[in-house]
Short mmCIF file of N, CA, C and O in Angstrom, two decimals:
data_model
loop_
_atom_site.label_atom_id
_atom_site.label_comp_id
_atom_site.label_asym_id
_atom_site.label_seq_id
_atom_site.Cartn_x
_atom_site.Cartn_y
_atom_site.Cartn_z
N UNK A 551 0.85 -1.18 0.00
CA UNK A 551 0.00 0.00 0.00
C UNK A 551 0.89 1.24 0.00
O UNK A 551 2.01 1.29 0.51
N UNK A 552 0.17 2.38 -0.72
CA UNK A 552 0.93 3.58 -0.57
C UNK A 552 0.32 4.70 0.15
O UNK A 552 -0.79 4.76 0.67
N UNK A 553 1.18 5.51 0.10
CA UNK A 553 0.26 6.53 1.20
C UNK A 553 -0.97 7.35 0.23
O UNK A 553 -0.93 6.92 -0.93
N UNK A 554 -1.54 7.90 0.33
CA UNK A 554 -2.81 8.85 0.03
C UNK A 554 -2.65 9.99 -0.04
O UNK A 554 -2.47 10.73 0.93
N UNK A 555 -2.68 10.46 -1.69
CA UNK A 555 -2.60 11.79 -1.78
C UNK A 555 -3.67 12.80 -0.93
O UNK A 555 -4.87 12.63 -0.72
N UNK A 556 -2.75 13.91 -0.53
CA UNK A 556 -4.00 15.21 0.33
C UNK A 556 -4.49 13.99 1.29
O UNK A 556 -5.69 13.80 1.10
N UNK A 557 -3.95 13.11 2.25
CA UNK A 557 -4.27 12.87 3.78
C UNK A 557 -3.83 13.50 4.47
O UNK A 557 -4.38 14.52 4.90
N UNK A 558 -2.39 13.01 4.89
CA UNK A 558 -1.74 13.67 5.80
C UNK A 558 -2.22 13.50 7.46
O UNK A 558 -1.80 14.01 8.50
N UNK A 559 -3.04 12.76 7.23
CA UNK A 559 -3.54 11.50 8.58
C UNK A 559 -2.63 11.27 9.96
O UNK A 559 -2.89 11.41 11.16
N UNK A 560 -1.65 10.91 9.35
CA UNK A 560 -0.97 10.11 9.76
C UNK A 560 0.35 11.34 10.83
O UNK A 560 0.90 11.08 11.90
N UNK A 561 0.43 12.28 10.18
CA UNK A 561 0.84 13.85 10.13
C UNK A 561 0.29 14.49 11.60
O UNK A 561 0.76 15.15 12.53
N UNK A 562 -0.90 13.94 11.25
CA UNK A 562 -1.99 14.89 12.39
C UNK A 562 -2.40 14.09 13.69
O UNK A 562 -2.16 14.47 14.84
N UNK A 563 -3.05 12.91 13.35
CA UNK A 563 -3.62 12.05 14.07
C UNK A 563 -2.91 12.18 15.71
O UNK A 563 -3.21 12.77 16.75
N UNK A 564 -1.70 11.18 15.19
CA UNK A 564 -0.68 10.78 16.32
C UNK A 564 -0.29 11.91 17.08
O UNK A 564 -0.31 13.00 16.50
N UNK A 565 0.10 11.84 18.44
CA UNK A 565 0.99 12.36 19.01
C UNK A 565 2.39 12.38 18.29
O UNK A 565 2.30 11.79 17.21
N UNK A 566 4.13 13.06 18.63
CA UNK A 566 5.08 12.71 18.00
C UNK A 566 5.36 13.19 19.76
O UNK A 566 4.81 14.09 20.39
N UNK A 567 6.16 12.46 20.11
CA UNK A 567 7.20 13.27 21.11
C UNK A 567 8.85 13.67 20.96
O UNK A 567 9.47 14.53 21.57
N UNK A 568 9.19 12.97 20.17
CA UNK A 568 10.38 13.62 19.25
C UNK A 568 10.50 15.19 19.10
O UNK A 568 9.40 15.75 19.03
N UNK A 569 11.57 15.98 19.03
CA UNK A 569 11.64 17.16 18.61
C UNK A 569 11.70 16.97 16.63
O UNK A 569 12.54 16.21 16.14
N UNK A 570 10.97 17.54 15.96
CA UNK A 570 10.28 17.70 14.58
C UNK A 570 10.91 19.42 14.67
O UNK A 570 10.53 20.28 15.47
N UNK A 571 12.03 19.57 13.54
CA UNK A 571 12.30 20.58 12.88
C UNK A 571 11.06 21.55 12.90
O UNK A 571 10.07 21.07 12.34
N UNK A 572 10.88 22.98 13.48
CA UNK A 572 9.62 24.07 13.79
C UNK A 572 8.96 23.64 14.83
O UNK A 572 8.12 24.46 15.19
N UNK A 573 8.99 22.29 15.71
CA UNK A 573 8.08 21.67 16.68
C UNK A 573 9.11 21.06 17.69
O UNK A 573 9.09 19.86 17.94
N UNK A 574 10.27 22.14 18.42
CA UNK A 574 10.74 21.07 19.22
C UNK A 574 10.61 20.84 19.84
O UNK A 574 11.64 20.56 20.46
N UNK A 575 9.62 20.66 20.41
CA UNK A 575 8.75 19.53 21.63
C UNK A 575 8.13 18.71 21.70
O UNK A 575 7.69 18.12 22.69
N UNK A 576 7.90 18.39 19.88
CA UNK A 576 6.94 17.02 19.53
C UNK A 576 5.88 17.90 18.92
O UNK A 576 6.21 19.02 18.53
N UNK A 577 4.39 17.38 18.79
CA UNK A 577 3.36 18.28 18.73
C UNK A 577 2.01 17.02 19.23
O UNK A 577 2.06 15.83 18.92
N UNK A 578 1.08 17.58 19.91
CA UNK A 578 0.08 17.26 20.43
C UNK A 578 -1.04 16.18 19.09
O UNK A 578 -1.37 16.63 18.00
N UNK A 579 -1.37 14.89 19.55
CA UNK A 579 -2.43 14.29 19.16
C UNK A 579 -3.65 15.34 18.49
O UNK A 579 -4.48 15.78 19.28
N UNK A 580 -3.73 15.66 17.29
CA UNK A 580 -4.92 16.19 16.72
C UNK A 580 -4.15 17.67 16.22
O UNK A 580 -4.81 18.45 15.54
N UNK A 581 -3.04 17.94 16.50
CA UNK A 581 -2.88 18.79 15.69
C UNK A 581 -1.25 18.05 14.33
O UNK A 581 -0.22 17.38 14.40
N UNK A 582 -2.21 18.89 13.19
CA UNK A 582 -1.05 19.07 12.06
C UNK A 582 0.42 19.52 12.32
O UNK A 582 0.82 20.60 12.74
N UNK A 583 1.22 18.26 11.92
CA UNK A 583 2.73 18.81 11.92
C UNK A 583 3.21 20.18 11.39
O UNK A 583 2.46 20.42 10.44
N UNK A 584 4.02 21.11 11.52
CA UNK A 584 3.98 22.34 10.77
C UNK A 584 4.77 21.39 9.28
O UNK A 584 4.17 21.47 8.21
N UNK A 585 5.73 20.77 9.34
CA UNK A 585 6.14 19.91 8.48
C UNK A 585 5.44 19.44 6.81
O UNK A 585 5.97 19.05 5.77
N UNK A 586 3.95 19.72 7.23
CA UNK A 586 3.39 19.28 6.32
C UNK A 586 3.25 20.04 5.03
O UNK A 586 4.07 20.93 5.22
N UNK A 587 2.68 20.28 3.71
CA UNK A 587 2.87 20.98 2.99
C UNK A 587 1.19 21.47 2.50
O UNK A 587 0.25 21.00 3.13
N UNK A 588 1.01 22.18 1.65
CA UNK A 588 -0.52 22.62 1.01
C UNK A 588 -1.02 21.25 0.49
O UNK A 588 -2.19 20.91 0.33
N UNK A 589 0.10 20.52 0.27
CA UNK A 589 -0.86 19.16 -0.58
C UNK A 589 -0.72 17.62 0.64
O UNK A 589 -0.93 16.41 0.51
N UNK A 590 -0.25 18.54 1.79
CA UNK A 590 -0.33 17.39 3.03
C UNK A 590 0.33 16.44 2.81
O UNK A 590 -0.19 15.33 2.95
N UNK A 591 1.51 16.55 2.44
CA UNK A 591 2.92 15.36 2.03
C UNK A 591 4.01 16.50 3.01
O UNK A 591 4.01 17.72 3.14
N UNK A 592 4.89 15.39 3.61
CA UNK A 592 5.43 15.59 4.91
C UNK A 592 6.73 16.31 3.70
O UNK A 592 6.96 15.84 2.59
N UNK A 593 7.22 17.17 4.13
CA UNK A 593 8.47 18.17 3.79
C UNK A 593 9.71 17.28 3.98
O UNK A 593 10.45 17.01 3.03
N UNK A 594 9.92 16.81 5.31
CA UNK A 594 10.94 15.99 5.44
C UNK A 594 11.26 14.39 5.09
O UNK A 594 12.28 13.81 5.45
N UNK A 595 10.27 13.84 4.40
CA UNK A 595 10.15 12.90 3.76
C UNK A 595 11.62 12.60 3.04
O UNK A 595 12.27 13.35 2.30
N UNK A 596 12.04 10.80 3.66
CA UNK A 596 13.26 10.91 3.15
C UNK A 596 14.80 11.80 3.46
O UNK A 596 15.89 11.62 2.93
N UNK A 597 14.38 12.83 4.54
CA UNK A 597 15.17 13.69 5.12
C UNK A 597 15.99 12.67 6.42
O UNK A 597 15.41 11.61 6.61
N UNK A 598 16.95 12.84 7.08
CA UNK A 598 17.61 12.95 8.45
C UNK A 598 16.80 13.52 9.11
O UNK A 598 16.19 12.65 9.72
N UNK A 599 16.49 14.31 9.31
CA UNK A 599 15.40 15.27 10.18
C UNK A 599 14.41 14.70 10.42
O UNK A 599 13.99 14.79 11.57
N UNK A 600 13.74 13.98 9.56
CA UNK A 600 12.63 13.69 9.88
C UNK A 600 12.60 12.30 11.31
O UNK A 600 13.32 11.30 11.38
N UNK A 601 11.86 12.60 11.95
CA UNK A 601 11.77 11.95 13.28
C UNK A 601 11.62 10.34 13.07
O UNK A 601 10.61 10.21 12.38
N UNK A 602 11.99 9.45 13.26
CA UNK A 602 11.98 7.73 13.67
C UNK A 602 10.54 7.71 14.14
O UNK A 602 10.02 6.65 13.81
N UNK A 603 10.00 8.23 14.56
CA UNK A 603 8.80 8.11 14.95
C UNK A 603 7.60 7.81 13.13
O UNK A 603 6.63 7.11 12.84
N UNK A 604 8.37 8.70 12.49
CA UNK A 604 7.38 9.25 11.29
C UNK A 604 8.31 8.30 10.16
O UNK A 604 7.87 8.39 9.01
N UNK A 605 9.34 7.54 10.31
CA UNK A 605 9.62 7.04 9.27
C UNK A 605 8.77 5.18 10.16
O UNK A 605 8.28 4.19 9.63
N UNK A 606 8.91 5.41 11.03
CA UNK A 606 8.24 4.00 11.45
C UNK A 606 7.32 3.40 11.01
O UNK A 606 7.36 2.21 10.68
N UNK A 607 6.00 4.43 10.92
CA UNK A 607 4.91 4.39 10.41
C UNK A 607 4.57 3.95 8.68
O UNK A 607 4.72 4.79 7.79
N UNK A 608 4.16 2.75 8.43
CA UNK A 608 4.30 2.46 7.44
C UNK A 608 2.34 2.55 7.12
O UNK A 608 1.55 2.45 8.06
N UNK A 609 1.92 2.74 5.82
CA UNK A 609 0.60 2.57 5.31
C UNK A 609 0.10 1.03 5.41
O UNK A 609 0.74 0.06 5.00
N UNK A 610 -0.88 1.02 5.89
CA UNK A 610 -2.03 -0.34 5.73
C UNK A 610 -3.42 -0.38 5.99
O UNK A 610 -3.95 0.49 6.69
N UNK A 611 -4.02 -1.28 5.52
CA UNK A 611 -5.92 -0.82 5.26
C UNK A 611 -6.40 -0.74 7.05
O UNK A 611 -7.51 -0.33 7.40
N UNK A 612 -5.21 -1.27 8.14
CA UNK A 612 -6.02 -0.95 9.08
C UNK A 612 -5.26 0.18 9.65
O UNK A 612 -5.29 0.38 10.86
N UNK A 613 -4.58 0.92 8.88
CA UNK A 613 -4.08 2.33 9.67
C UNK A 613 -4.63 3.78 8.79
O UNK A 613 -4.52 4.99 8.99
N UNK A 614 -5.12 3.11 7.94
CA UNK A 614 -5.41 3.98 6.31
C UNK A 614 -6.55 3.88 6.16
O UNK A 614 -6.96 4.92 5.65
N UNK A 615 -7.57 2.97 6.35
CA UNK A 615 -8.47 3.00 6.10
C UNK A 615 -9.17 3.13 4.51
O UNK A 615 -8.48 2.93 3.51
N UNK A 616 -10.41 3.44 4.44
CA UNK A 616 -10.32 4.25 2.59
C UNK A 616 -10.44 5.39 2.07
O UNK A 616 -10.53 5.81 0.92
N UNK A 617 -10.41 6.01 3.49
CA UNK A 617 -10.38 7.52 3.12
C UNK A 617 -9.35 7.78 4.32
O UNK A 617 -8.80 6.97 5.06
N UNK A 618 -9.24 9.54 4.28
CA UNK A 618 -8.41 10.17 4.84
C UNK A 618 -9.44 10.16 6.57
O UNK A 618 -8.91 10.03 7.67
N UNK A 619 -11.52 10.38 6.21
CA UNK A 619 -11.57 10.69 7.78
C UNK A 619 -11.36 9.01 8.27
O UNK A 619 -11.03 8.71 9.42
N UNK A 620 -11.57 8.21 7.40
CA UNK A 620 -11.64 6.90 8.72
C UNK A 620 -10.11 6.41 8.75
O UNK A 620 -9.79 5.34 9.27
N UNK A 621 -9.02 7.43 8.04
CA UNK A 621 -7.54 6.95 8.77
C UNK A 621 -7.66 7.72 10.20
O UNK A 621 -7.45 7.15 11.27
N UNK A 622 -8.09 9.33 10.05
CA UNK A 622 -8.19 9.68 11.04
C UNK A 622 -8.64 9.19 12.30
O UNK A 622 -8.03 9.34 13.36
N UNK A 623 -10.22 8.29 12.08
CA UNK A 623 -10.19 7.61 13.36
C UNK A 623 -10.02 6.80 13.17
O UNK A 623 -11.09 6.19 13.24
N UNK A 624 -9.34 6.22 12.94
CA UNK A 624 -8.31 4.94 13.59
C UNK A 624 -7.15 5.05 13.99
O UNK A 624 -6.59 4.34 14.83
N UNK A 625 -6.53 6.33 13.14
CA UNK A 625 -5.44 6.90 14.04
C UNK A 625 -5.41 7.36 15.58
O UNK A 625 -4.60 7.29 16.51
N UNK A 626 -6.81 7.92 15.39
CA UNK A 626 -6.90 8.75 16.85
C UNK A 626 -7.05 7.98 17.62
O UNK A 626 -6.51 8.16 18.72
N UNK A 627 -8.06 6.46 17.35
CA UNK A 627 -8.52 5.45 18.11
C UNK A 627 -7.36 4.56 19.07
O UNK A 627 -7.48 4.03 20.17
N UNK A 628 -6.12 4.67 18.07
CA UNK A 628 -4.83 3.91 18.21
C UNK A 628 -4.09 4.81 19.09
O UNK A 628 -3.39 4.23 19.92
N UNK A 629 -4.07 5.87 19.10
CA UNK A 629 -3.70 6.79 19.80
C UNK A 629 -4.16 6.94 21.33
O UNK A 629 -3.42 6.92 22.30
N UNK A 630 -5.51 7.07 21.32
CA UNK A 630 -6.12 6.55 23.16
C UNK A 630 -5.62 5.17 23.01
O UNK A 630 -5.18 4.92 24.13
N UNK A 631 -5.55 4.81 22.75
CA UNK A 631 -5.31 3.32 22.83
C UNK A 631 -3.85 2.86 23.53
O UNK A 631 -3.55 1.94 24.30
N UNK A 632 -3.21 3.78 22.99
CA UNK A 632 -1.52 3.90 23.73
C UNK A 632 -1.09 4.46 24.60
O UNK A 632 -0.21 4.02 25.34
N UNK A 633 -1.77 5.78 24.73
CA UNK A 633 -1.20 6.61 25.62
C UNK A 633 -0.92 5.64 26.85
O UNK A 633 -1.63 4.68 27.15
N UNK A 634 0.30 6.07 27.56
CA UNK A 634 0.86 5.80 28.72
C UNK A 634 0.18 5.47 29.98
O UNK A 634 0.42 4.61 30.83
N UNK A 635 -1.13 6.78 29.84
CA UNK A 635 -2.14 6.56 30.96
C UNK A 635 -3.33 5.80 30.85
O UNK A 635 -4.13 5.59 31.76
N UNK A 636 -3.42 5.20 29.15
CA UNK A 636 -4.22 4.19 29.12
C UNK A 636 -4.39 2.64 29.50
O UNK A 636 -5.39 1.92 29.42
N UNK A 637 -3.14 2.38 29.93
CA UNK A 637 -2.78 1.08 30.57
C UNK A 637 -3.05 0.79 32.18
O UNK A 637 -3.51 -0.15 32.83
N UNK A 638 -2.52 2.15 32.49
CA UNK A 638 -2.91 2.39 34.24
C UNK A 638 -4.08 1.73 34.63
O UNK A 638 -5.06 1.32 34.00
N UNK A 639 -3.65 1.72 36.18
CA UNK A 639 -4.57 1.05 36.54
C UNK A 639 -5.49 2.15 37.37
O UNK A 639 -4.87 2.97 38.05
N UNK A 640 -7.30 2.23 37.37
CA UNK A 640 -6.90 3.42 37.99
C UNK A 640 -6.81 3.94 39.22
O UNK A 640 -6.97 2.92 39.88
N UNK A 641 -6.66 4.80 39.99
CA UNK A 641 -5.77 5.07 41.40
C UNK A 641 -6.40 4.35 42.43
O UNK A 641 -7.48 3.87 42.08
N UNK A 642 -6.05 4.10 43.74
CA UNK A 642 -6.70 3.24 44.50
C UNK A 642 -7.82 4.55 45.14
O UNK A 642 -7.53 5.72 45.35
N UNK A 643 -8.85 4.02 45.31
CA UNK A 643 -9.91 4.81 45.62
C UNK A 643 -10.93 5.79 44.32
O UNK A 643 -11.89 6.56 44.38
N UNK A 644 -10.20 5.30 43.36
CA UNK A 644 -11.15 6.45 42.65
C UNK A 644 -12.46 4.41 42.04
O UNK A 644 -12.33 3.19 42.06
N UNK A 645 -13.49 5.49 41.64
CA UNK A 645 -14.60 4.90 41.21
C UNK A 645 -14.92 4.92 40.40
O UNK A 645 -15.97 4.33 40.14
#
């Protein structure tokens, strides 16, 4: 599979915690990399720069979906799905 022209899904969806060239602190779940371009193809594509995080990520029908919104949620879905505090257990006493 290849990636999808004008998604950029994959860009947005995820969290990055990596420092990303214009973003060095990572950038937040749901927002667009600045990285990205008018036609939503990553700038650093193929670059050094570009973060291990974002070359990791490879395309497939269950990360891609058939469009750009249902990569989105499944990105986002995968995303609660990981976070750190989603595994926790939760605190003793709460309900």
């Amino acid at each position: 599979m290849h990636c999808r022209e004008h998604c950029g899904a994959c860009c947005t969806a995820p969290s990055i915690a990596s420092p990303i060239p214009g973003m060095p602190y990572g950038k937040p779940a749901g927002m667009p990399c600045v990285q990205l371009d008018d036609q939503l193809r990553c700038r650093l594509f193929g670059r050094p720069e570009r973060p291990a995080f974002c070359g990791s990520l490879q395309p497939s029908a269950d990360m891609c979906g058939a469009d750009r919104d249902e990569a989105m949620a499944l990105l986002s879905a995968l995303e609660i799905a990981t976070r750190p505090d989603a595994a926790s257990p939760p605190p003793v006493g709460a309900t």
